[in-house]
Amino acid sequence: MRYAVLGTGIVGRTVAARLAALGHEVAVGTRDPEATLARTEPDHFGNVPFSEWLADHGQIRLESFADAAAWGEAVVNATQGAASLQTLEAAGAANLADKVLIDISNPLDFSQGVPPSLNPVNTDSLGEQLQRAFPEAKVVKTLNTMNCAIMMDPSLVAGEHNVFVSGDDDGAKKAVTELLVSIGWPQHAVLDLGGIETARGTEMLLPVWLRLYGAFGHSDFNFHIQVAGSSR
Ligand code: NAP
């Protein structure tokens, strides 16, 4: 499968590397490939410059958002939440049409400082905004409720824990679930919450996630839904 992973941050890198290791073809999307490759300083999270990372992942290409999306058979949105609508506009509606669009982004709003708030929230979600803006894409919100290392290697958290999927297209959710299983998620750990409007719930887990991060002092944890009467 050809995956366009939009986003050069730690999430885009981690997802791209895992997909390539699973045998998929991967192009990472960025605003301006030349500018991204010319960066020589670590990013604001301390990640090595993208060119250094890319040199260690020779099978992965760097493209503009539009070129990556046009090439990909499926698209992953791993861009800053506040810029995701704009990013996907740049990717191009025609390049997203009829494709599964896996949305990992969170609509974190840092305009009032930290901790960030969510925008949109409660009566809308970024997942829904993307689906409305790109009605021909099949948006599936998933993986946004844990750190990206755990997304791509669930064995990092011992025992049972869960990943949520939200989306209007059952075929797209089935395809994403199969991908999650191939990554290492047990089928029973994938919880289908329903339509894309259920992304409101998983995006609104972020305030809880952020406070757990603060309390633990690290992000090596995930949510586990224990159903009464079930051994899991
Ligand atoms: P990020 O710093 O949030 O986003 C970086 C990407 O956003 C880059 O590809 C950047 O493009 C793009 N972008 C487009 N327009 C931008 C603008 N105006 N300003 C800044 N960046 C812009 O990267 P991240 O930490 O990897 O997170 C990606 C997404 O995953 C976010 O929505 C985040 O909330 C979500 N998420 C993260 C984690 C985690 O473990 N960190 C967990 C769950 C969900 P260029 O390539 O051109 O710079």
PDB file of C-alpha atoms and ligand atoms in Angstrom:
ATOM      1  CA  MET A   1       0.000   0.000   0.000  1.00  0.00           C
ATOM      2  CA  ARG A   2       1.193   3.566  -0.692  1.00  0.00           C
ATOM      3  CA  TYR A   3       0.789   5.828   2.339  1.00  0.00           C
ATOM      4  CA  ALA A   4       1.126   9.602   2.321  1.00  0.00           C
ATOM      5  CA  VAL A   5       1.986  10.651   5.865  1.00  0.00           C
ATOM      6  CA  LEU A   6       1.375  14.389   6.158  1.00  0.00           C
ATOM      7  CA  GLY A   7       3.573  15.764   8.925  1.00  0.00           C
ATOM      8  CA  THR A   8       7.298  15.914   9.636  1.00  0.00           C
ATOM      9  CA  GLY A   9       7.021  16.053  13.438  1.00  0.00           C
ATOM     10  CA  ILE A  10       7.598  13.141  15.781  1.00  0.00           C
ATOM     11  CA  VAL A  11       4.188  11.626  14.968  1.00  0.00           C
ATOM     12  CA  GLY A  12       4.664  11.725  11.190  1.00  0.00           C
ATOM     13  CA  ARG A  13       8.166  10.286  11.570  1.00  0.00           C
ATOM     14  CA  THR A  14       7.106   7.484  13.914  1.00  0.00           C
ATOM     15  CA  VAL A  15       4.111   6.496  11.783  1.00  0.00           C
ATOM     16  CA  ALA A  16       6.093   6.689   8.537  1.00  0.00           C
ATOM     17  CA  ALA A  17       8.923   4.551   9.907  1.00  0.00           C
ATOM     18  CA  ARG A  18       6.539   1.884  11.207  1.00  0.00           C
ATOM     19  CA  LEU A  19       4.537   1.740   7.956  1.00  0.00           C
ATOM     20  CA  ALA A  20       7.755   1.404   5.949  1.00  0.00           C
ATOM     21  CA  ALA A  21       8.995  -1.339   8.301  1.00  0.00           C
ATOM     22  CA  LEU A  22       5.723  -3.183   7.642  1.00  0.00           C
ATOM     23  CA  GLY A  23       6.543  -3.142   3.919  1.00  0.00           C
ATOM     24  CA  HIS A  24       4.390  -0.218   2.790  1.00  0.00           C
ATOM     25  CA  GLU A  25       5.638   2.492   0.464  1.00  0.00           C
ATOM     26  CA  VAL A  26       5.707   5.824   2.286  1.00  0.00           C
ATOM     27  CA  ALA A  27       5.985   9.471   1.300  1.00  0.00           C
ATOM     28  CA  VAL A  28       6.066  12.102   4.040  1.00  0.00           C
ATOM     29  CA  GLY A  29       4.376  15.422   3.241  1.00  0.00           C
ATOM     30  CA  THR A  30       5.588  18.875   4.270  1.00  0.00           C
ATOM     31  CA  ARG A  31       4.854  22.499   3.325  1.00  0.00           C
ATOM     32  CA  ASP A  32       8.120  23.093   1.494  1.00  0.00           C
ATOM     33  CA  PRO A  33      10.433  20.074   1.041  1.00  0.00           C
ATOM     34  CA  GLU A  34      13.502  22.231   0.346  1.00  0.00           C
ATOM     35  CA  ALA A  35      12.951  24.341   3.443  1.00  0.00           C
ATOM     36  CA  THR A  36      12.304  21.247   5.583  1.00  0.00           C
ATOM     37  CA  LEU A  37      15.508  19.594   4.351  1.00  0.00           C
ATOM     38  CA  ALA A  38      17.491  22.811   4.892  1.00  0.00           C
ATOM     39  CA  ARG A  39      16.687  22.947   8.635  1.00  0.00           C
ATOM     40  CA  THR A  40      19.778  22.183  10.670  1.00  0.00           C
ATOM     41  CA  GLU A  41      18.487  22.769  14.213  1.00  0.00           C
ATOM     42  CA  PRO A  42      16.426  20.345  16.307  1.00  0.00           C
ATOM     43  CA  ASP A  43      12.707  21.266  16.295  1.00  0.00           C
ATOM     44  CA  HIS A  44      11.021  22.829  19.341  1.00  0.00           C
ATOM     45  CA  PHE A  45      10.530  19.332  20.845  1.00  0.00           C
ATOM     46  CA  GLY A  46      14.249  18.540  20.460  1.00  0.00           C
ATOM     47  CA  ASN A  47      13.803  16.099  17.551  1.00  0.00           C
ATOM     48  CA  VAL A  48      16.773  15.891  15.184  1.00  0.00           C
ATOM     49  CA  PRO A  49      16.476  17.886  11.938  1.00  0.00           C
ATOM     50  CA  PHE A  50      14.281  16.103   9.414  1.00  0.00           C
ATOM     51  CA  SER A  51      17.133  15.587   6.940  1.00  0.00           C
ATOM     52  CA  GLU A  52      19.041  13.599   9.586  1.00  0.00           C
ATOM     53  CA  TRP A  53      16.008  11.432  10.253  1.00  0.00           C
ATOM     54  CA  LEU A  54      15.406  10.930   6.533  1.00  0.00           C
ATOM     55  CA  ALA A  55      19.012   9.836   5.977  1.00  0.00           C
ATOM     56  CA  ASP A  56      18.326   6.933   8.367  1.00  0.00           C
ATOM     57  CA  HIS A  57      15.123   6.006   6.497  1.00  0.00           C
ATOM     58  CA  GLY A  58      16.323   5.725   2.912  1.00  0.00           C
ATOM     59  CA  GLN A  59      13.160   4.066   1.615  1.00  0.00           C
ATOM     60  CA  ILE A  60      10.966   7.046   2.632  1.00  0.00           C
ATOM     61  CA  ARG A  61      10.549  10.090   0.383  1.00  0.00           C
ATOM     62  CA  LEU A  62       9.805  13.702   1.294  1.00  0.00           C
ATOM     63  CA  GLU A  63       7.268  15.540  -0.882  1.00  0.00           C
ATOM     64  CA  SER A  64       5.016  18.568  -0.745  1.00  0.00           C
ATOM     65  CA  PHE A  65       1.675  17.925   0.945  1.00  0.00           C
ATOM     66  CA  ALA A  66      -0.021  17.898  -2.497  1.00  0.00           C
ATOM     67  CA  ASP A  67       2.486  15.579  -4.181  1.00  0.00           C
ATOM     68  CA  ALA A  68       2.448  13.143  -1.272  1.00  0.00           C
ATOM     69  CA  ALA A  69      -1.358  13.096  -1.135  1.00  0.00           C
ATOM     70  CA  ALA A  70      -1.683  12.673  -4.910  1.00  0.00           C
ATOM     71  CA  TRP A  71       0.692   9.691  -4.801  1.00  0.00           C
ATOM     72  CA  GLY A  72      -0.737   7.978  -1.703  1.00  0.00           C
ATOM     73  CA  GLU A  73      -3.520   5.421  -1.832  1.00  0.00           C
ATOM     74  CA  ALA A  74      -4.288   6.360   1.770  1.00  0.00           C
ATOM     75  CA  VAL A  75      -3.390   9.523   3.682  1.00  0.00           C
ATOM     76  CA  VAL A  76      -2.422  10.080   7.324  1.00  0.00           C
ATOM     77  CA  ASN A  77      -2.930  13.504   8.888  1.00  0.00           C
ATOM     78  CA  ALA A  78      -0.156  14.013  11.453  1.00  0.00           C
ATOM     79  CA  THR A  79      -0.002  17.791  11.279  1.00  0.00           C
ATOM     80  CA  GLN A  80      -0.450  20.443  13.943  1.00  0.00           C
ATOM     81  CA  GLY A  81      -4.160  20.478  14.789  1.00  0.00           C
ATOM     82  CA  ALA A  82      -4.533  24.247  14.444  1.00  0.00           C
ATOM     83  CA  ALA A  83      -3.103  23.990  10.909  1.00  0.00           C
ATOM     84  CA  SER A  84      -4.696  20.713   9.776  1.00  0.00           C
ATOM     85  CA  LEU A  85      -7.534  22.248   7.733  1.00  0.00           C
ATOM     86  CA  GLN A  86      -5.062  24.522   5.983  1.00  0.00           C
ATOM     87  CA  THR A  87      -2.632  21.634   5.482  1.00  0.00           C
ATOM     88  CA  LEU A  88      -5.259  19.435   3.888  1.00  0.00           C
ATOM     89  CA  GLU A  89      -6.385  22.332   1.669  1.00  0.00           C
ATOM     90  CA  ALA A  90      -2.780  22.439   0.491  1.00  0.00           C
ATOM     91  CA  ALA A  91      -2.851  18.675  -0.018  1.00  0.00           C
ATOM     92  CA  GLY A  92      -5.838  19.234  -2.304  1.00  0.00           C
ATOM     93  CA  ALA A  93      -9.404  17.929  -2.073  1.00  0.00           C
ATOM     94  CA  ALA A  94      -9.036  16.009  -5.346  1.00  0.00           C
ATOM     95  CA  ASN A  95      -5.976  14.213  -3.961  1.00  0.00           C
ATOM     96  CA  LEU A  96      -7.983  13.089  -0.915  1.00  0.00           C
ATOM     97  CA  ALA A  97     -11.145  12.027  -2.743  1.00  0.00           C
ATOM     98  CA  ASP A  98     -12.208   8.394  -2.233  1.00  0.00           C
ATOM     99  CA  LYS A  99      -9.186   7.771   0.002  1.00  0.00           C
ATOM    100  CA  VAL A 100      -9.052   6.746   3.632  1.00  0.00           C
ATOM    101  CA  LEU A 101      -7.825   9.753   5.623  1.00  0.00           C
ATOM    102  CA  ILE A 102      -6.461   8.611   8.980  1.00  0.00           C
ATOM    103  CA  ASP A 103      -6.643  11.617  11.295  1.00  0.00           C
ATOM    104  CA  ILE A 104      -4.302  11.487  14.294  1.00  0.00           C
ATOM    105  CA  SER A 105      -4.271  15.227  14.981  1.00  0.00           C
ATOM    106  CA  ASN A 106      -5.597  16.964  18.076  1.00  0.00           C
ATOM    107  CA  PRO A 107      -7.075  20.484  17.992  1.00  0.00           C
ATOM    108  CA  LEU A 108      -4.854  21.843  20.740  1.00  0.00           C
ATOM    109  CA  ASP A 109      -5.073  25.612  21.099  1.00  0.00           C
ATOM    110  CA  PHE A 110      -2.005  27.159  22.754  1.00  0.00           C
ATOM    111  CA  SER A 111      -3.131  30.750  22.148  1.00  0.00           C
ATOM    112  CA  GLN A 112      -3.909  31.210  25.865  1.00  0.00           C
ATOM    113  CA  GLY A 113      -0.746  29.386  26.997  1.00  0.00           C
ATOM    114  CA  VAL A 114      -0.421  25.988  28.676  1.00  0.00           C
ATOM    115  CA  PRO A 115      -2.152  23.730  29.300  1.00  0.00           C
ATOM    116  CA  PRO A 116      -3.738  24.171  25.886  1.00  0.00           C
ATOM    117  CA  SER A 117      -7.499  24.232  25.407  1.00  0.00           C
ATOM    118  CA  LEU A 118      -9.359  22.529  22.564  1.00  0.00           C
ATOM    119  CA  ASN A 119     -10.725  24.329  19.521  1.00  0.00           C
ATOM    120  CA  PRO A 120     -13.167  23.096  18.304  1.00  0.00           C
ATOM    121  CA  VAL A 121     -14.652  21.285  21.299  1.00  0.00           C
ATOM    122  CA  ASN A 122     -17.830  19.751  22.707  1.00  0.00           C
ATOM    123  CA  THR A 123     -20.285  20.460  19.867  1.00  0.00           C
ATOM    124  CA  ASP A 124     -17.764  19.903  17.079  1.00  0.00           C
ATOM    125  CA  SER A 125     -14.391  18.234  16.543  1.00  0.00           C
ATOM    126  CA  LEU A 126     -11.447  18.519  14.219  1.00  0.00           C
ATOM    127  CA  GLY A 127     -12.319  15.111  12.798  1.00  0.00           C
ATOM    128  CA  GLU A 128     -15.771  16.416  11.825  1.00  0.00           C
ATOM    129  CA  GLN A 129     -14.331  19.648  10.448  1.00  0.00           C
ATOM    130  CA  LEU A 130     -12.042  17.641   8.178  1.00  0.00           C
ATOM    131  CA  GLN A 131     -14.882  15.368   7.049  1.00  0.00           C
ATOM    132  CA  ARG A 132     -17.083  18.406   6.279  1.00  0.00           C
ATOM    133  CA  ALA A 133     -14.292  20.182   4.418  1.00  0.00           C
ATOM    134  CA  PHE A 134     -13.391  17.058   2.404  1.00  0.00           C
ATOM    135  CA  PRO A 135     -16.671  15.189   1.969  1.00  0.00           C
ATOM    136  CA  GLU A 136     -15.208  12.785  -0.582  1.00  0.00           C
ATOM    137  CA  ALA A 137     -12.462  11.655   1.787  1.00  0.00           C
ATOM    138  CA  LYS A 138     -13.178   8.842   4.243  1.00  0.00           C
ATOM    139  CA  VAL A 139     -11.997  10.319   7.521  1.00  0.00           C
ATOM    140  CA  VAL A 140     -11.178   7.919  10.342  1.00  0.00           C
ATOM    141  CA  LYS A 141     -10.108   9.489  13.612  1.00  0.00           C
ATOM    142  CA  THR A 142      -7.841   7.187  15.562  1.00  0.00           C
ATOM    143  CA  LEU A 143      -4.641   6.903  17.630  1.00  0.00           C
ATOM    144  CA  ASN A 144      -4.883  10.503  18.907  1.00  0.00           C
ATOM    145  CA  THR A 145      -5.275   9.452  22.565  1.00  0.00           C
ATOM    146  CA  MET A 146      -1.756   8.156  23.267  1.00  0.00           C
ATOM    147  CA  ASN A 147       1.854   9.048  22.569  1.00  0.00           C
ATOM    148  CA  CYS A 148       3.140   8.162  19.121  1.00  0.00           C
ATOM    149  CA  ALA A 149       5.570   5.477  20.298  1.00  0.00           C
ATOM    150  CA  ILE A 150       2.649   3.548  21.799  1.00  0.00           C
ATOM    151  CA  MET A 151       0.495   4.170  18.678  1.00  0.00           C
ATOM    152  CA  MET A 152       2.985   2.250  16.599  1.00  0.00           C
ATOM    153  CA  ASP A 153       4.110  -0.256  19.271  1.00  0.00           C
ATOM    154  CA  PRO A 154       1.271  -1.022  21.680  1.00  0.00           C
ATOM    155  CA  SER A 155       3.456  -3.599  23.464  1.00  0.00           C
ATOM    156  CA  LEU A 156       5.174  -0.633  25.156  1.00  0.00           C
ATOM    157  CA  VAL A 157       2.247  -0.612  27.609  1.00  0.00           C
ATOM    158  CA  ALA A 158       1.829  -3.939  29.418  1.00  0.00           C
ATOM    159  CA  GLY A 159      -1.584  -5.553  29.611  1.00  0.00           C
ATOM    160  CA  GLU A 160      -4.860  -4.547  28.023  1.00  0.00           C
ATOM    161  CA  HIS A 161      -5.349  -1.032  26.653  1.00  0.00           C
ATOM    162  CA  ASN A 162      -7.345   0.487  23.838  1.00  0.00           C
ATOM    163  CA  VAL A 163      -7.355   2.483  20.635  1.00  0.00           C
ATOM    164  CA  PHE A 164     -10.530   4.179  19.405  1.00  0.00           C
ATOM    165  CA  VAL A 165     -11.819   4.595  15.863  1.00  0.00           C
ATOM    166  CA  SER A 166     -14.469   7.099  14.720  1.00  0.00           C
ATOM    167  CA  GLY A 167     -15.731   7.525  11.187  1.00  0.00           C
ATOM    168  CA  ASP A 168     -18.761   7.523   8.911  1.00  0.00           C
ATOM    169  CA  ASP A 169     -17.480   4.958   6.408  1.00  0.00           C
ATOM    170  CA  ASP A 170     -17.605   1.371   7.695  1.00  0.00           C
ATOM    171  CA  GLY A 171     -15.267   0.116   4.955  1.00  0.00           C
ATOM    172  CA  ALA A 172     -12.684   2.745   5.872  1.00  0.00           C
ATOM    173  CA  LYS A 173     -12.917   1.844   9.569  1.00  0.00           C
ATOM    174  CA  LYS A 174     -12.487  -1.839   8.656  1.00  0.00           C
ATOM    175  CA  ALA A 175      -9.371  -1.018   6.609  1.00  0.00           C
ATOM    176  CA  VAL A 176      -7.943   1.103   9.435  1.00  0.00           C
ATOM    177  CA  THR A 177      -8.700  -1.632  11.975  1.00  0.00           C
ATOM    178  CA  GLU A 178      -6.825  -4.137   9.791  1.00  0.00           C
ATOM    179  CA  LEU A 179      -3.907  -1.715   9.657  1.00  0.00           C
ATOM    180  CA  LEU A 180      -3.990  -1.324  13.452  1.00  0.00           C
ATOM    181  CA  VAL A 181      -3.975  -5.105  13.874  1.00  0.00           C
ATOM    182  CA  SER A 182      -0.995  -5.360  11.505  1.00  0.00           C
ATOM    183  CA  ILE A 183       0.799  -2.773  13.675  1.00  0.00           C
ATOM    184  CA  GLY A 184       0.261  -4.943  16.742  1.00  0.00           C
ATOM    185  CA  TRP A 185      -3.075  -3.889  18.211  1.00  0.00           C
ATOM    186  CA  PRO A 186      -5.200  -6.903  19.222  1.00  0.00           C
ATOM    187  CA  GLN A 187      -8.515  -6.792  17.328  1.00  0.00           C
ATOM    188  CA  HIS A 188     -10.448  -6.655  20.627  1.00  0.00           C
ATOM    189  CA  ALA A 189      -8.448  -3.583  21.702  1.00  0.00           C
ATOM    190  CA  VAL A 190      -9.810  -1.527  18.789  1.00  0.00           C
ATOM    191  CA  LEU A 191     -13.029   0.157  19.956  1.00  0.00           C
ATOM    192  CA  ASP A 192     -15.315   1.475  17.209  1.00  0.00           C
ATOM    193  CA  LEU A 193     -17.195   4.398  18.769  1.00  0.00           C
ATOM    194  CA  GLY A 194     -19.424   5.110  15.744  1.00  0.00           C
ATOM    195  CA  GLY A 195     -19.625   8.031  13.330  1.00  0.00           C
ATOM    196  CA  ILE A 196     -17.086  10.802  12.950  1.00  0.00           C
ATOM    197  CA  GLU A 197     -18.978  12.919  15.510  1.00  0.00           C
ATOM    198  CA  THR A 198     -17.645  10.525  18.157  1.00  0.00           C
ATOM    199  CA  ALA A 199     -14.230  12.109  17.548  1.00  0.00           C
ATOM    200  CA  ARG A 200     -15.515  14.816  19.923  1.00  0.00           C
ATOM    201  CA  GLY A 201     -15.138  12.292  22.729  1.00  0.00           C
ATOM    202  CA  THR A 202     -11.632  11.146  21.890  1.00  0.00           C
ATOM    203  CA  GLU A 203     -10.408  14.680  21.258  1.00  0.00           C
ATOM    204  CA  MET A 204     -11.909  15.684  24.609  1.00  0.00           C
ATOM    205  CA  LEU A 205      -9.839  12.970  26.293  1.00  0.00           C
ATOM    206  CA  LEU A 206      -6.858  15.232  25.689  1.00  0.00           C
ATOM    207  CA  PRO A 207      -7.416  17.416  28.766  1.00  0.00           C
ATOM    208  CA  VAL A 208      -7.417  14.202  30.843  1.00  0.00           C
ATOM    209  CA  TRP A 209      -4.387  12.858  28.953  1.00  0.00           C
ATOM    210  CA  LEU A 210      -2.475  16.122  29.503  1.00  0.00           C
ATOM    211  CA  ARG A 211      -3.171  16.097  33.237  1.00  0.00           C
ATOM    212  CA  LEU A 212      -2.122  12.438  33.530  1.00  0.00           C
ATOM    213  CA  TYR A 213       1.072  13.412  31.719  1.00  0.00           C
ATOM    214  CA  GLY A 214       1.594  16.137  34.305  1.00  0.00           C
ATOM    215  CA  ALA A 215       0.839  13.801  37.216  1.00  0.00           C
ATOM    216  CA  PHE A 216       3.060  10.931  36.003  1.00  0.00           C
ATOM    217  CA  GLY A 217       5.796  13.161  34.587  1.00  0.00           C
ATOM    218  CA  HIS A 218       5.937  11.032  31.420  1.00  0.00           C
ATOM    219  CA  SER A 219       3.668   9.935  28.573  1.00  0.00           C
ATOM    220  CA  ASP A 220       4.173   6.152  28.710  1.00  0.00           C
ATOM    221  CA  PHE A 221       0.567   5.238  29.499  1.00  0.00           C
ATOM    222  CA  ASN A 222      -2.703   4.609  27.698  1.00  0.00           C
ATOM    223  CA  PHE A 223      -6.422   4.361  28.367  1.00  0.00           C
ATOM    224  CA  HIS A 224      -7.977   0.975  29.099  1.00  0.00           C
ATOM    225  CA  ILE A 225     -11.744   0.464  29.067  1.00  0.00           C
ATOM    226  CA  GLN A 226     -12.656  -2.395  31.406  1.00  0.00           C
ATOM    227  CA  VAL A 227     -16.112  -3.750  30.634  1.00  0.00           C
ATOM    228  CA  ALA A 228     -18.000  -5.199  33.610  1.00  0.00           C
ATOM    229  CA  GLY A 229     -18.266  -8.979  33.353  1.00  0.00           C
ATOM    230  CA  SER A 230     -15.442  -9.200  30.796  1.00  0.00           C
ATOM    231  CA  SER A 231     -12.020 -10.589  31.622  1.00  0.00           C
ATOM    232  CA  ARG A 232     -10.555  -7.810  29.486  1.00  0.00           C
TER     233      ARG A 232
HETATM  234  P1  NAP B   1       3.359  19.165  15.162  1.00  0.00           P
HETATM  235  O1  NAP B   1       4.522  19.983  15.566  1.00  0.00           O
HETATM  236  O2  NAP B   1       2.090  19.286  15.930  1.00  0.00           O
HETATM  237  O3  NAP B   1       3.035  19.399  13.608  1.00  0.00           O
HETATM  238  C1  NAP B   1       4.062  19.472  12.696  1.00  0.00           C
HETATM  239  C2  NAP B   1       3.521  19.394  11.308  1.00  0.00           C
HETATM  240  O4  NAP B   1       2.484  20.362  11.115  1.00  0.00           O
HETATM  241  C3  NAP B   1       4.622  19.674  10.305  1.00  0.00           C
HETATM  242  O5  NAP B   1       4.565  18.752   9.224  1.00  0.00           O
HETATM  243  C4  NAP B   1       4.276  21.071   9.826  1.00  0.00           C
HETATM  244  O6  NAP B   1       4.641  21.310   8.478  1.00  0.00           O
HETATM  245  C5  NAP B   1       2.764  21.031   9.884  1.00  0.00           C
HETATM  246  N1  NAP B   1       2.204  22.386   9.779  1.00  0.00           N
HETATM  247  C6  NAP B   1       1.428  22.815   8.761  1.00  0.00           C
HETATM  248  N2  NAP B   1       1.120  24.102   8.931  1.00  0.00           N
HETATM  249  C7  NAP B   1       1.743  24.514  10.043  1.00  0.00           C
HETATM  250  C8  NAP B   1       1.795  25.742  10.731  1.00  0.00           C
HETATM  251  N3  NAP B   1       1.151  26.829  10.297  1.00  0.00           N
HETATM  252  N4  NAP B   1       2.539  25.811  11.853  1.00  0.00           N
HETATM  253  C9  NAP B   1       3.194  24.702  12.315  1.00  0.00           C
HETATM  254  N5  NAP B   1       3.159  23.491  11.712  1.00  0.00           N
HETATM  255  C10 NAP B   1       2.426  23.404  10.594  1.00  0.00           C
HETATM  256  O7  NAP B   1       3.842  17.615  15.121  1.00  0.00           O
HETATM  257  P2  NAP B   1       3.661  16.382  16.070  1.00  0.00           P
HETATM  258  O8  NAP B   1       4.106  16.695  17.447  1.00  0.00           O
HETATM  259  O9  NAP B   1       4.271  15.276  15.336  1.00  0.00           O
HETATM  260  O10 NAP B   1       2.063  16.169  16.170  1.00  0.00           O
HETATM  261  C11 NAP B   1       1.315  15.934  15.005  1.00  0.00           C
HETATM  262  C12 NAP B   1      -0.164  15.823  15.369  1.00  0.00           C
HETATM  263  O11 NAP B   1      -0.378  14.642  16.138  1.00  0.00           O
HETATM  264  C13 NAP B   1      -0.686  16.987  16.207  1.00  0.00           C
HETATM  265  O12 NAP B   1      -1.988  17.322  15.777  1.00  0.00           O
HETATM  266  C14 NAP B   1      -0.710  16.400  17.620  1.00  0.00           C
HETATM  267  O13 NAP B   1      -1.666  17.043  18.448  1.00  0.00           O
HETATM  268  C15 NAP B   1      -1.083  14.975  17.331  1.00  0.00           C
HETATM  269  N6  NAP B   1      -0.701  13.997  18.350  1.00  0.00           N
HETATM  270  C16 NAP B   1       0.575  13.978  18.812  1.00  0.00           C
HETATM  271  C17 NAP B   1       0.975  12.989  19.702  1.00  0.00           C
HETATM  272  C18 NAP B   1       2.406  12.852  20.126  1.00  0.00           C
HETATM  273  O14 NAP B   1       2.832  11.783  20.589  1.00  0.00           O
HETATM  274  N7  NAP B   1       3.224  13.894  19.965  1.00  0.00           N
HETATM  275  C19 NAP B   1       0.041  12.076  20.189  1.00  0.00           C
HETATM  276  C20 NAP B   1      -1.276  12.133  19.719  1.00  0.00           C
HETATM  277  C21 NAP B   1      -1.625  13.083  18.776  1.00  0.00           C
HETATM  278  P3  NAP B   1       6.176  21.358   8.008  1.00  0.00           P
HETATM  279  O15 NAP B   1       6.545  19.917   7.779  1.00  0.00           O
HETATM  280  O16 NAP B   1       6.120  22.135   6.776  1.00  0.00           O
HETATM  281  O17 NAP B   1       6.956  21.999   9.106  1.00  0.00           O
END
